[in-house]
Short mmCIF file of C-alpha atoms and ligand atoms in Angstrom, two decimals:
data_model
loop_
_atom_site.label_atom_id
_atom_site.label_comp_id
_atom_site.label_asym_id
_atom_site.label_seq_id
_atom_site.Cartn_x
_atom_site.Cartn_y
_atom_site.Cartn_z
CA UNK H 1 8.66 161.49 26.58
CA UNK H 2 9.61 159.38 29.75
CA UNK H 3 11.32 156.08 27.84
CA UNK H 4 10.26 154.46 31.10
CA UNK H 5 6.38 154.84 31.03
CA UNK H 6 3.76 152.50 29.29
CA UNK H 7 1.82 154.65 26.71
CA UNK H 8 -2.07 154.91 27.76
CA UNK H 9 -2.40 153.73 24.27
CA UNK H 10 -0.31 150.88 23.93
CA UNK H 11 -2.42 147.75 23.02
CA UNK H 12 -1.76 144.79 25.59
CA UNK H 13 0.03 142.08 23.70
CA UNK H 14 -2.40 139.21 23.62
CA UNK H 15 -2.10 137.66 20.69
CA UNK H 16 0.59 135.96 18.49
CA UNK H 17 0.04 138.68 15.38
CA UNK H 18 0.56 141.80 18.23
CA UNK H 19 3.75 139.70 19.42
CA UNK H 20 4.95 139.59 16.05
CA UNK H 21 4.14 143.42 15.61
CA UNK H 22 6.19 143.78 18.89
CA UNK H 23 9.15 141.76 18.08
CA UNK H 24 9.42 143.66 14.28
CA UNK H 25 9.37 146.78 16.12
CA UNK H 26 11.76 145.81 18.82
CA UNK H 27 14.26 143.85 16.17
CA UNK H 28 14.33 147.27 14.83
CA UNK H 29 15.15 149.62 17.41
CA UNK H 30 18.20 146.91 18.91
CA UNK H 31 19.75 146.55 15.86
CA UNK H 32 19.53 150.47 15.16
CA UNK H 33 20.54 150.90 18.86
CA UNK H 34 23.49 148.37 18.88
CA UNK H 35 24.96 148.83 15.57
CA UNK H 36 27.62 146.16 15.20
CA UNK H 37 28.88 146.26 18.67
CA UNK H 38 28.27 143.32 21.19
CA UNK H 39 25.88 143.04 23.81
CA UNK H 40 26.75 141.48 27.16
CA UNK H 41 23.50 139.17 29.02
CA UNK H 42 22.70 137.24 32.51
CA UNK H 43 20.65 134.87 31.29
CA UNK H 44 19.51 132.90 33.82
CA UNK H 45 16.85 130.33 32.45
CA UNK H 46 13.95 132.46 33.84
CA UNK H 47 11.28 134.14 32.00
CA UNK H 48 12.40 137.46 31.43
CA UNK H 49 16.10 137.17 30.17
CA UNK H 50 14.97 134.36 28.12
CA UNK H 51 12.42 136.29 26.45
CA UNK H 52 15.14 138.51 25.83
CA UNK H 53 18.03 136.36 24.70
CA UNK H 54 15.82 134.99 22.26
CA UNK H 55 14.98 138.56 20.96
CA UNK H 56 18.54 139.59 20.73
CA UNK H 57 19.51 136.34 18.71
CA UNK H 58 16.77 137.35 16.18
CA UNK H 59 18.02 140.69 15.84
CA UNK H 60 21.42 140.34 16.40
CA UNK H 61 22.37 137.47 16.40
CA UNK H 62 26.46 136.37 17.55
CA UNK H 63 27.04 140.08 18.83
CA UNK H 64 24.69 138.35 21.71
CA UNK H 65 26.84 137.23 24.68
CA UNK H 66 24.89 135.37 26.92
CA UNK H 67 26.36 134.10 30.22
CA UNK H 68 25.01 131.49 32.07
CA UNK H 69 26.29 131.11 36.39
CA UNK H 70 24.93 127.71 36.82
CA UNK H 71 24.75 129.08 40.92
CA UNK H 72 24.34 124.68 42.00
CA UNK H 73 21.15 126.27 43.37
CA UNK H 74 18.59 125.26 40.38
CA UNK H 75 16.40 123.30 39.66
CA UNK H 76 16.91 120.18 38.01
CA UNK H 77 17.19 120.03 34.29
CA UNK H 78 17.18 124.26 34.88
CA UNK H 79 20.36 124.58 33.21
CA UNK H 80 20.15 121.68 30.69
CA UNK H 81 17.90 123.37 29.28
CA UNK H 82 19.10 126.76 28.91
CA UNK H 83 21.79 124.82 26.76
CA UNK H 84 19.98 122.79 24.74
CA UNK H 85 17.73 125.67 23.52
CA UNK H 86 20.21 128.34 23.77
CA UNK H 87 23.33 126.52 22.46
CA UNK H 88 21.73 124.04 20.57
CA UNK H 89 18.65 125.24 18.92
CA UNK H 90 19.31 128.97 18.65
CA UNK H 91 22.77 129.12 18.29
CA UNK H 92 23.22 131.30 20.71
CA UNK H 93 26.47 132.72 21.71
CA UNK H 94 26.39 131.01 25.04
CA UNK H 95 28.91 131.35 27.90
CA UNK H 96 28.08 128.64 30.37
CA UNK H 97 29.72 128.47 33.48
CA UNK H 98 29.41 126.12 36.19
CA UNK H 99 30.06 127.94 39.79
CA UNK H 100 28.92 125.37 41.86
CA UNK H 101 31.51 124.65 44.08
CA UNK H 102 32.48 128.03 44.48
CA UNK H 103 28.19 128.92 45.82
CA UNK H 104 28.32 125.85 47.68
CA UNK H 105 31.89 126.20 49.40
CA UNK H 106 31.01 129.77 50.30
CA UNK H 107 27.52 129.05 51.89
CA UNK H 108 28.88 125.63 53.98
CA UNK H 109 27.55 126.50 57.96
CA UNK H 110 26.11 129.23 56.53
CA UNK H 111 22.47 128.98 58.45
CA UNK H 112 20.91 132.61 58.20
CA UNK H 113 18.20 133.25 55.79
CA UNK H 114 19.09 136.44 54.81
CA UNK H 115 22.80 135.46 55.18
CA UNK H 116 22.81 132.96 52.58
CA UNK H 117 20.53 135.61 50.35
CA UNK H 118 23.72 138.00 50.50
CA UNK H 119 25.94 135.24 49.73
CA UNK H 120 24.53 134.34 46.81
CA UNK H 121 23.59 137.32 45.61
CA UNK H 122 27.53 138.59 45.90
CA UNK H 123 28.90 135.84 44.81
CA UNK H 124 26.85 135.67 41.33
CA UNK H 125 27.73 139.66 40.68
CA UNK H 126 31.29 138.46 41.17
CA UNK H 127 31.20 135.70 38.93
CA UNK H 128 29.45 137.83 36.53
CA UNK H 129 31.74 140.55 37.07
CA UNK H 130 35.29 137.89 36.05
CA UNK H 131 33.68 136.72 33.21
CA UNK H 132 32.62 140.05 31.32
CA UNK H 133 35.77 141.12 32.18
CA UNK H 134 37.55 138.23 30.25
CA UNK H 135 35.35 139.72 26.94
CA UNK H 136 36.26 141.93 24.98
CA UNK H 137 34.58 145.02 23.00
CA UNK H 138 31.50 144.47 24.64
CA UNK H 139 28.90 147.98 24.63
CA UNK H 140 25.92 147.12 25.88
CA UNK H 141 23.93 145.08 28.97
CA UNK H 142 20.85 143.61 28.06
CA UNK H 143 18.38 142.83 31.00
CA UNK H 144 15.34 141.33 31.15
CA UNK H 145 13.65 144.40 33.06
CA UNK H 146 9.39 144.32 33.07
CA UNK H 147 7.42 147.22 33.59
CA UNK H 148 6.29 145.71 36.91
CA UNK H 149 10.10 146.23 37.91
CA UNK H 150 9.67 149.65 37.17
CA UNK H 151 6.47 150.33 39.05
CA UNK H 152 7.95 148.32 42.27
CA UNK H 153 11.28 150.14 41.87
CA UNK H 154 11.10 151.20 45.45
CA UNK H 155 14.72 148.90 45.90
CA UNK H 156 13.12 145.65 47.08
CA UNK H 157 13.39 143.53 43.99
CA UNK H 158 16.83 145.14 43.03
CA UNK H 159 18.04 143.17 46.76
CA UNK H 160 15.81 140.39 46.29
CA UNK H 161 16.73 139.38 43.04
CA UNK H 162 20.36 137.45 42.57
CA UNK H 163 20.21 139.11 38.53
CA UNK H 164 21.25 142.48 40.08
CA UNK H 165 24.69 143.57 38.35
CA UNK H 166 27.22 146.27 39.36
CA UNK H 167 26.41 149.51 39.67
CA UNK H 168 29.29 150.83 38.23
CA UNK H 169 29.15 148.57 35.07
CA UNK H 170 29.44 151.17 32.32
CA UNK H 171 27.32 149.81 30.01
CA UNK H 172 24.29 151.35 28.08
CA UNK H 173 21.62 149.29 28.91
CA UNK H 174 18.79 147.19 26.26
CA UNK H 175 15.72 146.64 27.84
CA UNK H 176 13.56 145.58 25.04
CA UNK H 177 10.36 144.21 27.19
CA UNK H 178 10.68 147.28 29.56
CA UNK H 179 7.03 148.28 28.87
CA UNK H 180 5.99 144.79 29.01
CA UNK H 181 3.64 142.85 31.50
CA UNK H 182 4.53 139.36 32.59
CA UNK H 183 1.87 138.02 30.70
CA UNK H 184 2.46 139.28 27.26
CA UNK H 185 6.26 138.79 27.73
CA UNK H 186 5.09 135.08 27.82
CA UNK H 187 3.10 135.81 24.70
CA UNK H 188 5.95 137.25 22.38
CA UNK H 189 8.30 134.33 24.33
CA UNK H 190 5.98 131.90 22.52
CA UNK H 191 6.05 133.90 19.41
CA UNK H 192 9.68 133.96 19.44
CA UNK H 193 9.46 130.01 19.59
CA UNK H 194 10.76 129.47 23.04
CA UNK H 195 9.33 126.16 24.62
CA UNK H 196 6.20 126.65 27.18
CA UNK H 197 7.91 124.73 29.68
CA UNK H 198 10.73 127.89 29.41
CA UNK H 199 7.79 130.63 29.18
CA UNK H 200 5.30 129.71 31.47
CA UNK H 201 7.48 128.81 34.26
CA UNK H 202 6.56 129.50 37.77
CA UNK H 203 7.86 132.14 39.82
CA UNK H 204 11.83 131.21 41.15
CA UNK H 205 13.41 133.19 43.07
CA UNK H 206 16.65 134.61 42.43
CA UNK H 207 18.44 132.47 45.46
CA UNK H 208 16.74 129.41 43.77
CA UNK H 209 16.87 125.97 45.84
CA UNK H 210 19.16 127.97 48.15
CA UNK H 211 16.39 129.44 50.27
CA UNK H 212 14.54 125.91 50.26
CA UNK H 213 17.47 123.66 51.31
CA UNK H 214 16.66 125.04 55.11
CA UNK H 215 18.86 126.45 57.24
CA UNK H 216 23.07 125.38 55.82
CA UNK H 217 22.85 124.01 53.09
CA UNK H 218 24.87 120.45 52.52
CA UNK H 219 25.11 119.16 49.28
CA UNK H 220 23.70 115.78 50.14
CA UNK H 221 20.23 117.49 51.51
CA UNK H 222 20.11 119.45 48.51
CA UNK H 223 20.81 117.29 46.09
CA UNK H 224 17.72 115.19 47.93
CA UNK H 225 15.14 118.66 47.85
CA UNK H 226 16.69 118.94 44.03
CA UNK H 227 15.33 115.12 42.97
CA UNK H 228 11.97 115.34 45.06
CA UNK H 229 11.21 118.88 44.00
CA UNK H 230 11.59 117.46 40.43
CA UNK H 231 9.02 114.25 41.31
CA UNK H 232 6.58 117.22 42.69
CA UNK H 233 6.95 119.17 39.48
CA UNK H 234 6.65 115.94 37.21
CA UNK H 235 3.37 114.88 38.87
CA UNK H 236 1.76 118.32 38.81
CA UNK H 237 2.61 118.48 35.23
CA UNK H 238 1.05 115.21 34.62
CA UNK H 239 -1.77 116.37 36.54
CA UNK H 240 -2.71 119.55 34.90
CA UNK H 241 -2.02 121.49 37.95
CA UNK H 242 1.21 123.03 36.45
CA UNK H 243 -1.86 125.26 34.65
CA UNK H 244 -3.51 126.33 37.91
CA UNK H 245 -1.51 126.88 40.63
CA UNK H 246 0.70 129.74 40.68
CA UNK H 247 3.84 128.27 42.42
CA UNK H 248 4.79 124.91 44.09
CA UNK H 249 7.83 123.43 45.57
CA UNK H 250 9.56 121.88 48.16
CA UNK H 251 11.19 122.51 51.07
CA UNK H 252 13.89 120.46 53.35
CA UNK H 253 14.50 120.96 56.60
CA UNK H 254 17.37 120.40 58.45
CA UNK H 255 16.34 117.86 60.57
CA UNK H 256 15.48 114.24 60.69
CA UNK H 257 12.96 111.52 62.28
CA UNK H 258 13.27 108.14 62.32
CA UNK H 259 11.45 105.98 59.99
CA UNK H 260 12.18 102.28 58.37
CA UNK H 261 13.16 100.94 55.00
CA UNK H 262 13.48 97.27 54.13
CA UNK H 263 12.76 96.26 57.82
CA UNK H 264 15.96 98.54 58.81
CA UNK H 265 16.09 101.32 60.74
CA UNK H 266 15.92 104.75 58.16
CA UNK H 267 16.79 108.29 59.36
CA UNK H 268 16.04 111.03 56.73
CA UNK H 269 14.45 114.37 56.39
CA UNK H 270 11.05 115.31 55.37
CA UNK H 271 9.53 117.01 52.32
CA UNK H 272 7.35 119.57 52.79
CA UNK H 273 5.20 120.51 49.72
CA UNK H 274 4.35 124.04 49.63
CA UNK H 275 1.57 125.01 46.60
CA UNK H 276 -0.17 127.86 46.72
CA UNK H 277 -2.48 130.42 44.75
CA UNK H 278 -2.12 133.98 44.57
CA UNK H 279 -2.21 137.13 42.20
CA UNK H 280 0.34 139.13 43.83
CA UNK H 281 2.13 137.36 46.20
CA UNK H 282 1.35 139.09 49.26
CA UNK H 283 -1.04 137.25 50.34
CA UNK H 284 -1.71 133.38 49.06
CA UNK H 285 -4.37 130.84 49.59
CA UNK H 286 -3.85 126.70 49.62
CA UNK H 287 -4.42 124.74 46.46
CA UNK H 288 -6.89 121.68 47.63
CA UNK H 289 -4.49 118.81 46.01
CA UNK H 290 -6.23 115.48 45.46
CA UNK H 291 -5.29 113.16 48.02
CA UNK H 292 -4.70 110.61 45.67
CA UNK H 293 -1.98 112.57 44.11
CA UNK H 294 -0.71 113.27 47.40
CA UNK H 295 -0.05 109.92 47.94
CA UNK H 296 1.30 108.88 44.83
CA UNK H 297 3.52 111.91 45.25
CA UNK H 298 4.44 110.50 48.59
CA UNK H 299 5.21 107.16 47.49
CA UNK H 300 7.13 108.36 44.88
CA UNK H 301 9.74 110.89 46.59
CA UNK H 302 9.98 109.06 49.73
CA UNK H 303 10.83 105.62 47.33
CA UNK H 304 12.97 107.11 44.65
CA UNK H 305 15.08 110.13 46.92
CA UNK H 306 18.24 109.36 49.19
CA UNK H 307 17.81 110.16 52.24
CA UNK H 308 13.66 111.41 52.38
CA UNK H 309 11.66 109.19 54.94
CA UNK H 310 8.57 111.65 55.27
CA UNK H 311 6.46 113.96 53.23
CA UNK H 312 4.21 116.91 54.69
CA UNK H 313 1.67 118.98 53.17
CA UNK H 314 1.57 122.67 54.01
CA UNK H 315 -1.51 123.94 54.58
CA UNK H 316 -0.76 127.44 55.91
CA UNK H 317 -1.66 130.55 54.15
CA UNK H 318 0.01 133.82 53.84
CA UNK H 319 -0.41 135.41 56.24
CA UNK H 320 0.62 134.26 58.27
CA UNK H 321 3.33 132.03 56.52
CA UNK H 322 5.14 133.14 54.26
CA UNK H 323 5.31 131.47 50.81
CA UNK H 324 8.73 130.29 51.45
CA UNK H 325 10.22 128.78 54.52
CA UNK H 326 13.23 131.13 54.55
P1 LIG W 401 7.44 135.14 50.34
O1 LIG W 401 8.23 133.98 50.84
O2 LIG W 401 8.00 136.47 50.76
O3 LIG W 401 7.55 135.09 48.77
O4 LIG W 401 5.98 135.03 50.67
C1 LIG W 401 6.83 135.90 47.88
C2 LIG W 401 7.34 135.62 46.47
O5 LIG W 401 8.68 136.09 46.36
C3 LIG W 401 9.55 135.02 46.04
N1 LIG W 401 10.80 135.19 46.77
C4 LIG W 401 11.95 135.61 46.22
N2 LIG W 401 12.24 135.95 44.94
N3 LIG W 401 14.47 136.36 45.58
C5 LIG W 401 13.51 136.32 44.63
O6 LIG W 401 13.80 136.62 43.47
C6 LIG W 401 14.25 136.03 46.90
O7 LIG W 401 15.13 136.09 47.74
C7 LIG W 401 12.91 135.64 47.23
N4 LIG W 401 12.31 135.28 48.39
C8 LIG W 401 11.02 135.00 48.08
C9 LIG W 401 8.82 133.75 46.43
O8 LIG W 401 9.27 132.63 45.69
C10 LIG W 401 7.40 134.13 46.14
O9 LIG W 401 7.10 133.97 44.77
#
């Protein structure tokens, strides 16, 4: 039988009693598949590997490595988190590893979308790369593959996506949500006790606030997109709209327009909010935001972030833009 393909007759995973069926099943075959040897994981925050992690830990506990590249490209909080709950609440065997300066000194002047893409993309494989190579006796990758990566395995999320690891990394892989949807990895996420803030996160991609912080990136500009992408977030939480709309962030141009603060003069870059619907992502419709929440939204990130004097509402759809700016 093809390990790769979905049995007609597997039942979807929609409830918390077929999770915990899953996760008995899949505790099972990791521990009989691993043995006592250690397991080597890019956890990056997201869905997927976090789902994972947290499925490891419960069947294997410490022979779990987990590394986290803090790329300086997410979101804020992003990698707070994946300590506090890794680290902190599961015990996890957590390698953290702030590469900040090394992302950021590598991308400075760096203006080409798909430029900075490569960039990032390299640079986290080598990071990656060092650190496993500082560990010893480790047997195994875990990834956080979905069967939707295995449908679309035409190549284009393998480049898209910053996770992608060495090809000649000579590990046996663990893929234990390989046959899983999106949606019913967020079900046995929540069954595993991972936080809904962690599990029902929006789509991110891979290059994270790197493909938002237009054009090169400077630290000061992202550090502003960073603070009022975090306002955005806050407010649609508070709003509901975290529920219903299927991705929202900013974006920062590099450019500026006068404006003025405290009767002075105030030069600073605009916010653009981007929120859209969509089931697939090839095509995506505009969310109708309340205009009241626009505004407070407004008054908010263009008081409380350095160096933002405007904020814009996107209303295109895709086509013809495309979700993100870059
Ligand atoms: P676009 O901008 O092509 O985005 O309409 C469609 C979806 O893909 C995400 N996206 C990316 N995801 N690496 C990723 O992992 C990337 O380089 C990348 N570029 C776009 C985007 O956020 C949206 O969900």
């Amino acid at each position: 039988m093809d390990s790769n393909k979905r049995p007609e007759t597997m039942t979807r995973i929609t409830t918390p009693e077929l999770a915990a069926a899953f996760i008995d099943e899949q505790v099972a075959a990791v521990k009989a598949q691993v043995g006592d040897k250690k397991v080597l994981l890019a956890l990056s925050g997201g869905v997927d590997s976090s789902v994972v992690a947290a499925l490891l830990i419960k069947a294997i506990g410490k022979q779990l490595v987990c590394v986290h590249v803090n790329h300086g490209l997410m979101r804020k909080g992003e990698s707070e988190q994946v300590i506090e709950v890794f680290k902190n609440q599961l015990d996890a065997n957590l390698i953290y590893i702030d590469a900040t300066d090394r992302f950021l000194d590598l991308l400075a002047g760096v203006d080409a979308p798909e430029k900075k893409r490569k960039i990032i993309g390299g640079e986290f494989i080598k990071v990656f790369d060092e650190e496993a190579s500082k560990l010893e006796g480790i047997s195994f990758l875990a990834q956080g593959t979905i069967y939707p990566d295995i449908l679309e395995s035409d190549g284009v999320k393998a480049h898209h996506n910053v996770g992608g690891l060495p090809e000649d990394m000579q590990f046996e892989l663990v893929e234990p949500v390989k046959l899983l949807f999106k949606d019913e990895v967020r079900v046995v996420g929540k069954a595993l006790g991972l936080p809904a803030s962690m599990v029902d996160r929006q789509p991110f991609p891979g290059p994270g606030l790197g493909v938002r912080c237009l054009g090169a990136i400077t630290r000061d500009r992202l550090n502003a997109l960073r603070e009022a992408d975090a306002i955005l977030r806050e407010e649609f939480d508070n709003a509901g709209l975290n529920k219903t709309v299927w991705q929202y962030f900013i974006a920062v141009p590099d450019m500026k327009s006068v404006g003025v603060k405290n009767d002075k003069r105030y030069e600073g870059w605009p916010a653009i909010i981007r929120a859209v619907n969509t089931t697939d992502a090839m095509s995506a419709t505009i969310e109708e935001i309340p205009y009241a929440l626009l505004h407070k939204i407004t008054a908010r990130i263009t008081a409380e972030v350095e160096g933002i004097n405007r904020v814009l509402y996107d209303l295109t759809p895709k086509p013809i833009g495309t979700i993100e700016w870059e």
